Amino acid sequence: GENVEQHPSTLSVQEGDSAVIKCTYSDSASNYFPWYKQELGKGPQLIIDIRSNVGEKKDQRIAVTLNKTAKHFSLHITETQPEDSAVYFCAASKPTGNQFYFGTGTSLTVIP
Amino acid sequence: KAGVTQTPRYLIKTRGQQVTLSCSPISGHRSVSWYQQTPGQGLQFLFEYFSETQRNKGNFPGRFSGRQFSNSRSEMNVSTLELGDSALYLCASSLGGVRGTGELFFGEGSRLTVL
């Protein structure tokens, strides 16, 4: 099966600083890597995703990079704001079906 | 467009009992997946249904089961509850398709406490 590891488990940054969360995966067949944000009392919500034929993707203050050779992908949040405080999950899935393997989450706190 | 709706939101059961959770996906979504979320373990995949058929199954014991109806609504059942089954159970819907791998839209979850 697939194994997704995520680091760090907690991260505190000052408002305006950047935050980086890293994930590794084990199965080279995985080809879709989404990132989800979960706020307290709510279900996870997709914030950005990347497919294996792309090395980097950016959406305003959020970017994701993928290194297929090393089997790792990272989430970058620039100019962090207090509303970015939440738990972030990385995930990986293979080409068939909708079975996602999630990392254990990173609790991000942005200090005003 | 209404989101994914899960019921009940909270429930308390005792060991040995069984529980049924319900999920109504976004209109037009044919794939429904279930995940168990516990502190430190993240989200663990239970199973996925597409067009009333179980398409994928995670590594959970047979006490965990599910089904999907013709209107894409889904239920999951846990029999003979154990203390370790206490968790947030999340349902996610997606368009699905033959090859899957699409954006998951999660509900707010059903929080189960087993005493």
PDB file of C-alpha atoms in Angstrom:
ATOM      1  CA  GLY A   1       0.000   0.000   0.000  1.00  0.00           C
ATOM      2  CA  GLU A   2       0.911   3.667   0.147  1.00  0.00           C
ATOM      3  CA  ASN A   3       2.443   5.391   3.165  1.00  0.00           C
ATOM      4  CA  VAL A   4       2.353   9.176   3.476  1.00  0.00           C
ATOM      5  CA  GLU A   5       4.463  10.890   6.111  1.00  0.00           C
ATOM      6  CA  GLN A   6       3.993  14.537   7.032  1.00  0.00           C
ATOM      7  CA  HIS A   7       6.224  16.963   8.947  1.00  0.00           C
ATOM      8  CA  PRO A   8       6.137  18.920  11.137  1.00  0.00           C
ATOM      9  CA  SER A   9       3.182  17.959  13.283  1.00  0.00           C
ATOM     10  CA  THR A  10       2.946  21.479  14.702  1.00  0.00           C
ATOM     11  CA  LEU A  11       4.160  24.766  13.290  1.00  0.00           C
ATOM     12  CA  SER A  12       3.980  28.286  14.705  1.00  0.00           C
ATOM     13  CA  VAL A  13       4.867  31.325  12.627  1.00  0.00           C
ATOM     14  CA  GLN A  14       4.574  35.055  12.995  1.00  0.00           C
ATOM     15  CA  GLU A  15       1.992  36.774  10.863  1.00  0.00           C
ATOM     16  CA  GLY A  16       3.548  37.700   7.538  1.00  0.00           C
ATOM     17  CA  ASP A  17       6.148  34.941   7.629  1.00  0.00           C
ATOM     18  CA  SER A  18       6.146  31.874   5.386  1.00  0.00           C
ATOM     19  CA  ALA A  19       5.134  28.354   6.390  1.00  0.00           C
ATOM     20  CA  VAL A  20       6.344  25.135   4.778  1.00  0.00           C
ATOM     21  CA  ILE A  21       4.893  21.679   5.318  1.00  0.00           C
ATOM     22  CA  LYS A  22       6.548  18.608   3.832  1.00  0.00           C
ATOM     23  CA  CYS A  23       5.234  15.176   2.893  1.00  0.00           C
ATOM     24  CA  THR A  24       6.781  12.032   1.518  1.00  0.00           C
ATOM     25  CA  TYR A  25       5.056   9.089  -0.140  1.00  0.00           C
ATOM     26  CA  SER A  26       6.191   5.560  -0.801  1.00  0.00           C
ATOM     27  CA  ASP A  27       4.319   4.293  -3.868  1.00  0.00           C
ATOM     28  CA  SER A  28       5.644   5.560  -7.193  1.00  0.00           C
ATOM     29  CA  ALA A  29       2.249   4.751  -8.757  1.00  0.00           C
ATOM     30  CA  SER A  30       0.622   7.637  -6.866  1.00  0.00           C
ATOM     31  CA  ASN A  31      -0.049  10.493  -9.244  1.00  0.00           C
ATOM     32  CA  TYR A  32      -2.376  12.943  -7.508  1.00  0.00           C
ATOM     33  CA  PHE A  33      -1.416  14.964  -4.438  1.00  0.00           C
ATOM     34  CA  PRO A  34      -3.999  17.250  -2.838  1.00  0.00           C
ATOM     35  CA  TRP A  35      -3.671  19.419   0.254  1.00  0.00           C
ATOM     36  CA  TYR A  36      -6.581  19.911   2.611  1.00  0.00           C
ATOM     37  CA  LYS A  37      -7.212  22.510   5.293  1.00  0.00           C
ATOM     38  CA  GLN A  38      -9.356  21.595   8.273  1.00  0.00           C
ATOM     39  CA  GLU A  39     -10.710  24.263  10.593  1.00  0.00           C
ATOM     40  CA  LEU A  40     -12.052  23.446  14.019  1.00  0.00           C
ATOM     41  CA  GLY A  41     -15.373  21.621  13.868  1.00  0.00           C
ATOM     42  CA  LYS A  42     -15.378  21.369  10.103  1.00  0.00           C
ATOM     43  CA  GLY A  43     -14.484  18.812   7.490  1.00  0.00           C
ATOM     44  CA  PRO A  44     -11.284  19.129   5.444  1.00  0.00           C
ATOM     45  CA  GLN A  45     -11.418  21.429   2.440  1.00  0.00           C
ATOM     46  CA  LEU A  46      -9.209  21.219  -0.632  1.00  0.00           C
ATOM     47  CA  ILE A  47      -6.877  24.205  -0.941  1.00  0.00           C
ATOM     48  CA  ILE A  48      -4.554  23.131  -3.742  1.00  0.00           C
ATOM     49  CA  ASP A  49      -3.562  19.987  -5.605  1.00  0.00           C
ATOM     50  CA  ILE A  50      -0.922  18.824  -8.014  1.00  0.00           C
ATOM     51  CA  ARG A  51      -0.640  15.962 -10.450  1.00  0.00           C
ATOM     52  CA  SER A  52       2.502  14.002 -11.171  1.00  0.00           C
ATOM     53  CA  ASN A  53       3.054  15.561 -14.585  1.00  0.00           C
ATOM     54  CA  VAL A  54       3.564  18.990 -12.987  1.00  0.00           C
ATOM     55  CA  GLY A  55       6.441  20.092 -10.751  1.00  0.00           C
ATOM     56  CA  GLU A  56       4.944  23.194  -9.202  1.00  0.00           C
ATOM     57  CA  LYS A  57       1.581  24.910  -8.891  1.00  0.00           C
ATOM     58  CA  LYS A  58       0.708  28.250  -7.358  1.00  0.00           C
ATOM     59  CA  ASP A  59      -2.532  29.876  -6.285  1.00  0.00           C
ATOM     60  CA  GLN A  60      -2.071  33.340  -4.792  1.00  0.00           C
ATOM     61  CA  ARG A  61      -0.262  32.849  -1.458  1.00  0.00           C
ATOM     62  CA  ILE A  62      -0.263  29.065  -1.666  1.00  0.00           C
ATOM     63  CA  ALA A  63       2.084  26.895  -3.706  1.00  0.00           C
ATOM     64  CA  VAL A  64       2.813  23.206  -3.916  1.00  0.00           C
ATOM     65  CA  THR A  65       5.957  21.575  -5.272  1.00  0.00           C
ATOM     66  CA  LEU A  66       6.442  17.951  -6.254  1.00  0.00           C
ATOM     67  CA  ASN A  67       9.643  15.966  -6.628  1.00  0.00           C
ATOM     68  CA  LYS A  68       8.684  12.617  -8.152  1.00  0.00           C
ATOM     69  CA  THR A  69      12.201  11.234  -8.030  1.00  0.00           C
ATOM     70  CA  ALA A  70      12.515  11.827  -4.302  1.00  0.00           C
ATOM     71  CA  LYS A  71       8.817  11.086  -3.738  1.00  0.00           C
ATOM     72  CA  HIS A  72       8.129  14.205  -1.757  1.00  0.00           C
ATOM     73  CA  PHE A  73       5.867  17.215  -2.075  1.00  0.00           C
ATOM     74  CA  SER A  74       5.566  20.397  -0.082  1.00  0.00           C
ATOM     75  CA  LEU A  75       3.046  23.095   0.715  1.00  0.00           C
ATOM     76  CA  HIS A  76       4.259  26.685   0.888  1.00  0.00           C
ATOM     77  CA  ILE A  77       2.157  29.475   2.369  1.00  0.00           C
ATOM     78  CA  THR A  78       3.549  32.986   2.048  1.00  0.00           C
ATOM     79  CA  GLU A  79       2.515  36.139   3.907  1.00  0.00           C
ATOM     80  CA  THR A  80       0.666  34.090   6.490  1.00  0.00           C
ATOM     81  CA  GLN A  81      -2.430  35.524   8.135  1.00  0.00           C
ATOM     82  CA  PRO A  82      -4.230  34.523  11.356  1.00  0.00           C
ATOM     83  CA  GLU A  83      -7.017  32.933   9.297  1.00  0.00           C
ATOM     84  CA  ASP A  84      -4.450  30.481   7.916  1.00  0.00           C
ATOM     85  CA  SER A  85      -4.387  28.872  11.374  1.00  0.00           C
ATOM     86  CA  ALA A  86      -5.798  25.359  10.941  1.00  0.00           C
ATOM     87  CA  VAL A  87      -4.744  21.738  10.499  1.00  0.00           C
ATOM     88  CA  TYR A  88      -3.326  20.912   7.078  1.00  0.00           C
ATOM     89  CA  PHE A  89      -3.286  17.442   5.567  1.00  0.00           C
ATOM     90  CA  CYS A  90      -1.410  16.174   2.575  1.00  0.00           C
ATOM     91  CA  ALA A  91      -2.671  13.171   0.654  1.00  0.00           C
ATOM     92  CA  ALA A  92      -1.763  10.896  -2.220  1.00  0.00           C
ATOM     93  CA  SER A  93      -3.834   8.717  -4.519  1.00  0.00           C
ATOM     94  CA  LYS A  94      -3.261   6.368  -7.407  1.00  0.00           C
ATOM     95  CA  PRO A  95      -4.766   6.565 -10.894  1.00  0.00           C
ATOM     96  CA  THR A  96      -7.703   4.279 -10.226  1.00  0.00           C
ATOM     97  CA  GLY A  97     -10.505   4.759  -7.754  1.00  0.00           C
ATOM     98  CA  ASN A  98     -10.828   7.399  -5.070  1.00  0.00           C
ATOM     99  CA  GLN A  99      -8.713   5.912  -2.282  1.00  0.00           C
ATOM    100  CA  PHE A 100      -6.651   8.624  -0.657  1.00  0.00           C
ATOM    101  CA  TYR A 101      -3.788   8.133   1.771  1.00  0.00           C
ATOM    102  CA  PHE A 102      -3.469  11.048   4.176  1.00  0.00           C
ATOM    103  CA  GLY A 103      -0.601  12.348   6.231  1.00  0.00           C
ATOM    104  CA  THR A 104      -1.127  12.754   9.966  1.00  0.00           C
ATOM    105  CA  GLY A 105      -1.635  16.510   9.732  1.00  0.00           C
ATOM    106  CA  THR A 106       0.173  19.720  10.643  1.00  0.00           C
ATOM    107  CA  SER A 107      -1.376  22.129  13.123  1.00  0.00           C
ATOM    108  CA  LEU A 108      -0.402  25.603  11.917  1.00  0.00           C
ATOM    109  CA  THR A 109      -0.697  28.577  14.246  1.00  0.00           C
ATOM    110  CA  VAL A 110      -0.153  32.069  12.884  1.00  0.00           C
ATOM    111  CA  ILE A 111       0.668  34.486  15.683  1.00  0.00           C
ATOM    112  CA  PRO A 112      -0.637  38.026  15.128  1.00  0.00           C
TER     113      PRO A 112
ATOM    114  CA  LYS B   1     -25.475  23.959  -4.171  1.00  0.00           C
ATOM    115  CA  ALA B   2     -25.878  22.071  -0.911  1.00  0.00           C
ATOM    116  CA  GLY B   3     -22.751  20.486   0.502  1.00  0.00           C
ATOM    117  CA  VAL B   4     -22.220  17.033   1.917  1.00  0.00           C
ATOM    118  CA  THR B   5     -24.593  16.358   4.796  1.00  0.00           C
ATOM    119  CA  GLN B   6     -23.827  13.887   7.538  1.00  0.00           C
ATOM    120  CA  THR B   7     -26.170  12.720  10.250  1.00  0.00           C
ATOM    121  CA  PRO B   8     -26.102  12.476  13.153  1.00  0.00           C
ATOM    122  CA  ARG B   9     -23.400  14.992  14.033  1.00  0.00           C
ATOM    123  CA  TYR B  10     -22.794  13.588  17.511  1.00  0.00           C
ATOM    124  CA  LEU B  11     -23.647  10.305  19.141  1.00  0.00           C
ATOM    125  CA  ILE B  12     -22.720   8.324  22.192  1.00  0.00           C
ATOM    126  CA  LYS B  13     -22.875   4.539  22.287  1.00  0.00           C
ATOM    127  CA  THR B  14     -21.711   1.839  24.649  1.00  0.00           C
ATOM    128  CA  ARG B  15     -19.426  -1.064  23.905  1.00  0.00           C
ATOM    129  CA  GLY B  16     -21.099  -3.894  22.027  1.00  0.00           C
ATOM    130  CA  GLN B  17     -23.749  -1.715  20.431  1.00  0.00           C
ATOM    131  CA  GLN B  18     -23.963  -0.963  16.743  1.00  0.00           C
ATOM    132  CA  VAL B  19     -24.273   2.346  14.951  1.00  0.00           C
ATOM    133  CA  THR B  20     -25.382   3.575  11.544  1.00  0.00           C
ATOM    134  CA  LEU B  21     -24.169   6.844  10.072  1.00  0.00           C
ATOM    135  CA  SER B  22     -25.691   8.548   7.071  1.00  0.00           C
ATOM    136  CA  CYS B  23     -24.229  10.695   4.312  1.00  0.00           C
ATOM    137  CA  SER B  24     -25.960  12.671   1.579  1.00  0.00           C
ATOM    138  CA  PRO B  25     -23.481  13.669  -1.142  1.00  0.00           C
ATOM    139  CA  ILE B  26     -23.497  16.763  -3.306  1.00  0.00           C
ATOM    140  CA  SER B  27     -26.100  16.493  -6.018  1.00  0.00           C
ATOM    141  CA  GLY B  28     -24.619  14.822  -9.085  1.00  0.00           C
ATOM    142  CA  HIS B  29     -21.756  13.183  -7.203  1.00  0.00           C
ATOM    143  CA  ARG B  30     -21.715   9.428  -7.613  1.00  0.00           C
ATOM    144  CA  SER B  31     -18.708   8.562  -5.450  1.00  0.00           C
ATOM    145  CA  VAL B  32     -18.937   8.497  -1.669  1.00  0.00           C
ATOM    146  CA  SER B  33     -15.968   7.684   0.548  1.00  0.00           C
ATOM    147  CA  TRP B  34     -15.735   7.235   4.289  1.00  0.00           C
ATOM    148  CA  TYR B  35     -12.775   8.099   6.502  1.00  0.00           C
ATOM    149  CA  GLN B  36     -12.076   7.641  10.191  1.00  0.00           C
ATOM    150  CA  GLN B  37     -10.248  10.533  11.828  1.00  0.00           C
ATOM    151  CA  THR B  38      -8.526  10.102  15.176  1.00  0.00           C
ATOM    152  CA  PRO B  39      -5.913  12.286  16.912  1.00  0.00           C
ATOM    153  CA  GLY B  40      -2.433  11.310  15.818  1.00  0.00           C
ATOM    154  CA  GLN B  41      -3.656   8.930  13.108  1.00  0.00           C
ATOM    155  CA  GLY B  42      -5.001  11.434  10.677  1.00  0.00           C
ATOM    156  CA  LEU B  43      -7.591  10.237   8.215  1.00  0.00           C
ATOM    157  CA  GLN B  44      -7.822   6.525   7.595  1.00  0.00           C
ATOM    158  CA  PHE B  45      -9.689   5.294   4.514  1.00  0.00           C
ATOM    159  CA  LEU B  46     -12.607   2.976   5.222  1.00  0.00           C
ATOM    160  CA  PHE B  47     -14.251   2.397   1.860  1.00  0.00           C
ATOM    161  CA  GLU B  48     -15.516   4.038  -1.288  1.00  0.00           C
ATOM    162  CA  TYR B  49     -18.757   3.469  -3.141  1.00  0.00           C
ATOM    163  CA  PHE B  50     -19.464   4.359  -6.705  1.00  0.00           C
ATOM    164  CA  SER B  51     -22.816   3.714  -8.371  1.00  0.00           C
ATOM    165  CA  GLU B  52     -23.939   1.486  -5.479  1.00  0.00           C
ATOM    166  CA  THR B  53     -20.831  -0.721  -5.689  1.00  0.00           C
ATOM    167  CA  GLN B  54     -17.943  -0.828  -3.249  1.00  0.00           C
ATOM    168  CA  ARG B  55     -14.991   0.139  -5.377  1.00  0.00           C
ATOM    169  CA  ASN B  56     -12.223   0.331  -2.757  1.00  0.00           C
ATOM    170  CA  LYS B  57     -11.826  -0.893   0.782  1.00  0.00           C
ATOM    171  CA  GLY B  58      -9.317   0.055   3.471  1.00  0.00           C
ATOM    172  CA  ASN B  59      -7.788  -2.109   6.174  1.00  0.00           C
ATOM    173  CA  PHE B  60     -10.576  -2.121   8.709  1.00  0.00           C
ATOM    174  CA  PRO B  61     -12.212  -5.193  10.269  1.00  0.00           C
ATOM    175  CA  GLY B  62     -15.453  -6.590   8.938  1.00  0.00           C
ATOM    176  CA  ARG B  63     -17.361  -4.856  11.739  1.00  0.00           C
ATOM    177  CA  PHE B  64     -17.196  -1.800   9.502  1.00  0.00           C
ATOM    178  CA  SER B  65     -19.533  -1.971   6.542  1.00  0.00           C
ATOM    179  CA  GLY B  66     -21.299   0.370   4.206  1.00  0.00           C
ATOM    180  CA  ARG B  67     -23.671   0.679   1.335  1.00  0.00           C
ATOM    181  CA  GLN B  68     -24.816   3.157  -1.231  1.00  0.00           C
ATOM    182  CA  PHE B  69     -28.305   3.694  -2.525  1.00  0.00           C
ATOM    183  CA  SER B  70     -29.494   4.481  -6.023  1.00  0.00           C
ATOM    184  CA  ASN B  71     -29.692   8.197  -5.150  1.00  0.00           C
ATOM    185  CA  SER B  72     -25.992   8.072  -4.124  1.00  0.00           C
ATOM    186  CA  ARG B  73     -26.765   8.512  -0.445  1.00  0.00           C
ATOM    187  CA  SER B  74     -24.591   6.268   1.665  1.00  0.00           C
ATOM    188  CA  GLU B  75     -24.627   4.688   5.082  1.00  0.00           C
ATOM    189  CA  MET B  76     -21.901   3.094   7.108  1.00  0.00           C
ATOM    190  CA  ASN B  77     -22.445   0.696   9.949  1.00  0.00           C
ATOM    191  CA  VAL B  78     -20.190  -0.341  12.777  1.00  0.00           C
ATOM    192  CA  SER B  79     -21.240  -3.404  14.730  1.00  0.00           C
ATOM    193  CA  THR B  80     -20.050  -4.599  18.138  1.00  0.00           C
ATOM    194  CA  LEU B  81     -18.569  -1.232  19.017  1.00  0.00           C
ATOM    195  CA  GLU B  82     -15.223  -1.054  20.792  1.00  0.00           C
ATOM    196  CA  LEU B  83     -13.716   1.829  22.750  1.00  0.00           C
ATOM    197  CA  GLY B  84     -11.171   2.330  19.969  1.00  0.00           C
ATOM    198  CA  ASP B  85     -13.955   3.093  17.503  1.00  0.00           C
ATOM    199  CA  SER B  86     -14.415   6.511  19.094  1.00  0.00           C
ATOM    200  CA  ALA B  87     -13.567   8.919  16.310  1.00  0.00           C
ATOM    201  CA  LEU B  88     -14.805  11.480  13.846  1.00  0.00           C
ATOM    202  CA  TYR B  89     -16.238   9.719  10.825  1.00  0.00           C
ATOM    203  CA  LEU B  90     -16.004  11.786   7.685  1.00  0.00           C
ATOM    204  CA  CYS B  91     -17.911  11.280   4.495  1.00  0.00           C
ATOM    205  CA  ALA B  92     -16.607  12.720   1.232  1.00  0.00           C
ATOM    206  CA  SER B  93     -18.276  12.892  -2.129  1.00  0.00           C
ATOM    207  CA  SER B  94     -16.805  13.428  -5.554  1.00  0.00           C
ATOM    208  CA  LEU B  95     -17.865  13.177  -9.150  1.00  0.00           C
ATOM    209  CA  GLY B  96     -16.066   9.848  -9.281  1.00  0.00           C
ATOM    210  CA  GLY B  97     -15.857   8.522 -12.764  1.00  0.00           C
ATOM    211  CA  VAL B  98     -14.193   5.389 -13.976  1.00  0.00           C
ATOM    212  CA  ARG B  99     -10.731   6.481 -12.976  1.00  0.00           C
ATOM    213  CA  GLY B 100     -11.689   8.427  -9.869  1.00  0.00           C
ATOM    214  CA  THR B 101      -8.997  10.704  -8.448  1.00  0.00           C
ATOM    215  CA  GLY B 102     -11.045  13.820  -8.235  1.00  0.00           C
ATOM    216  CA  GLU B 103     -11.511  16.497  -5.585  1.00  0.00           C
ATOM    217  CA  LEU B 104     -13.100  15.220  -2.404  1.00  0.00           C
ATOM    218  CA  PHE B 105     -15.789  17.339  -0.768  1.00  0.00           C
ATOM    219  CA  PHE B 106     -16.054  16.493   2.904  1.00  0.00           C
ATOM    220  CA  GLY B 107     -18.968  16.751   5.254  1.00  0.00           C
ATOM    221  CA  GLU B 108     -18.511  18.026   8.806  1.00  0.00           C
ATOM    222  CA  GLY B 109     -18.443  14.511  10.175  1.00  0.00           C
ATOM    223  CA  SER B 110     -20.213  12.378  12.730  1.00  0.00           C
ATOM    224  CA  ARG B 111     -18.441  12.305  16.085  1.00  0.00           C
ATOM    225  CA  LEU B 112     -18.872   8.927  17.725  1.00  0.00           C
ATOM    226  CA  THR B 113     -18.025   8.351  21.350  1.00  0.00           C
ATOM    227  CA  VAL B 114     -18.008   4.789  22.646  1.00  0.00           C
ATOM    228  CA  LEU B 115     -18.253   4.374  26.413  1.00  0.00           C
TER     229      LEU B 115
END
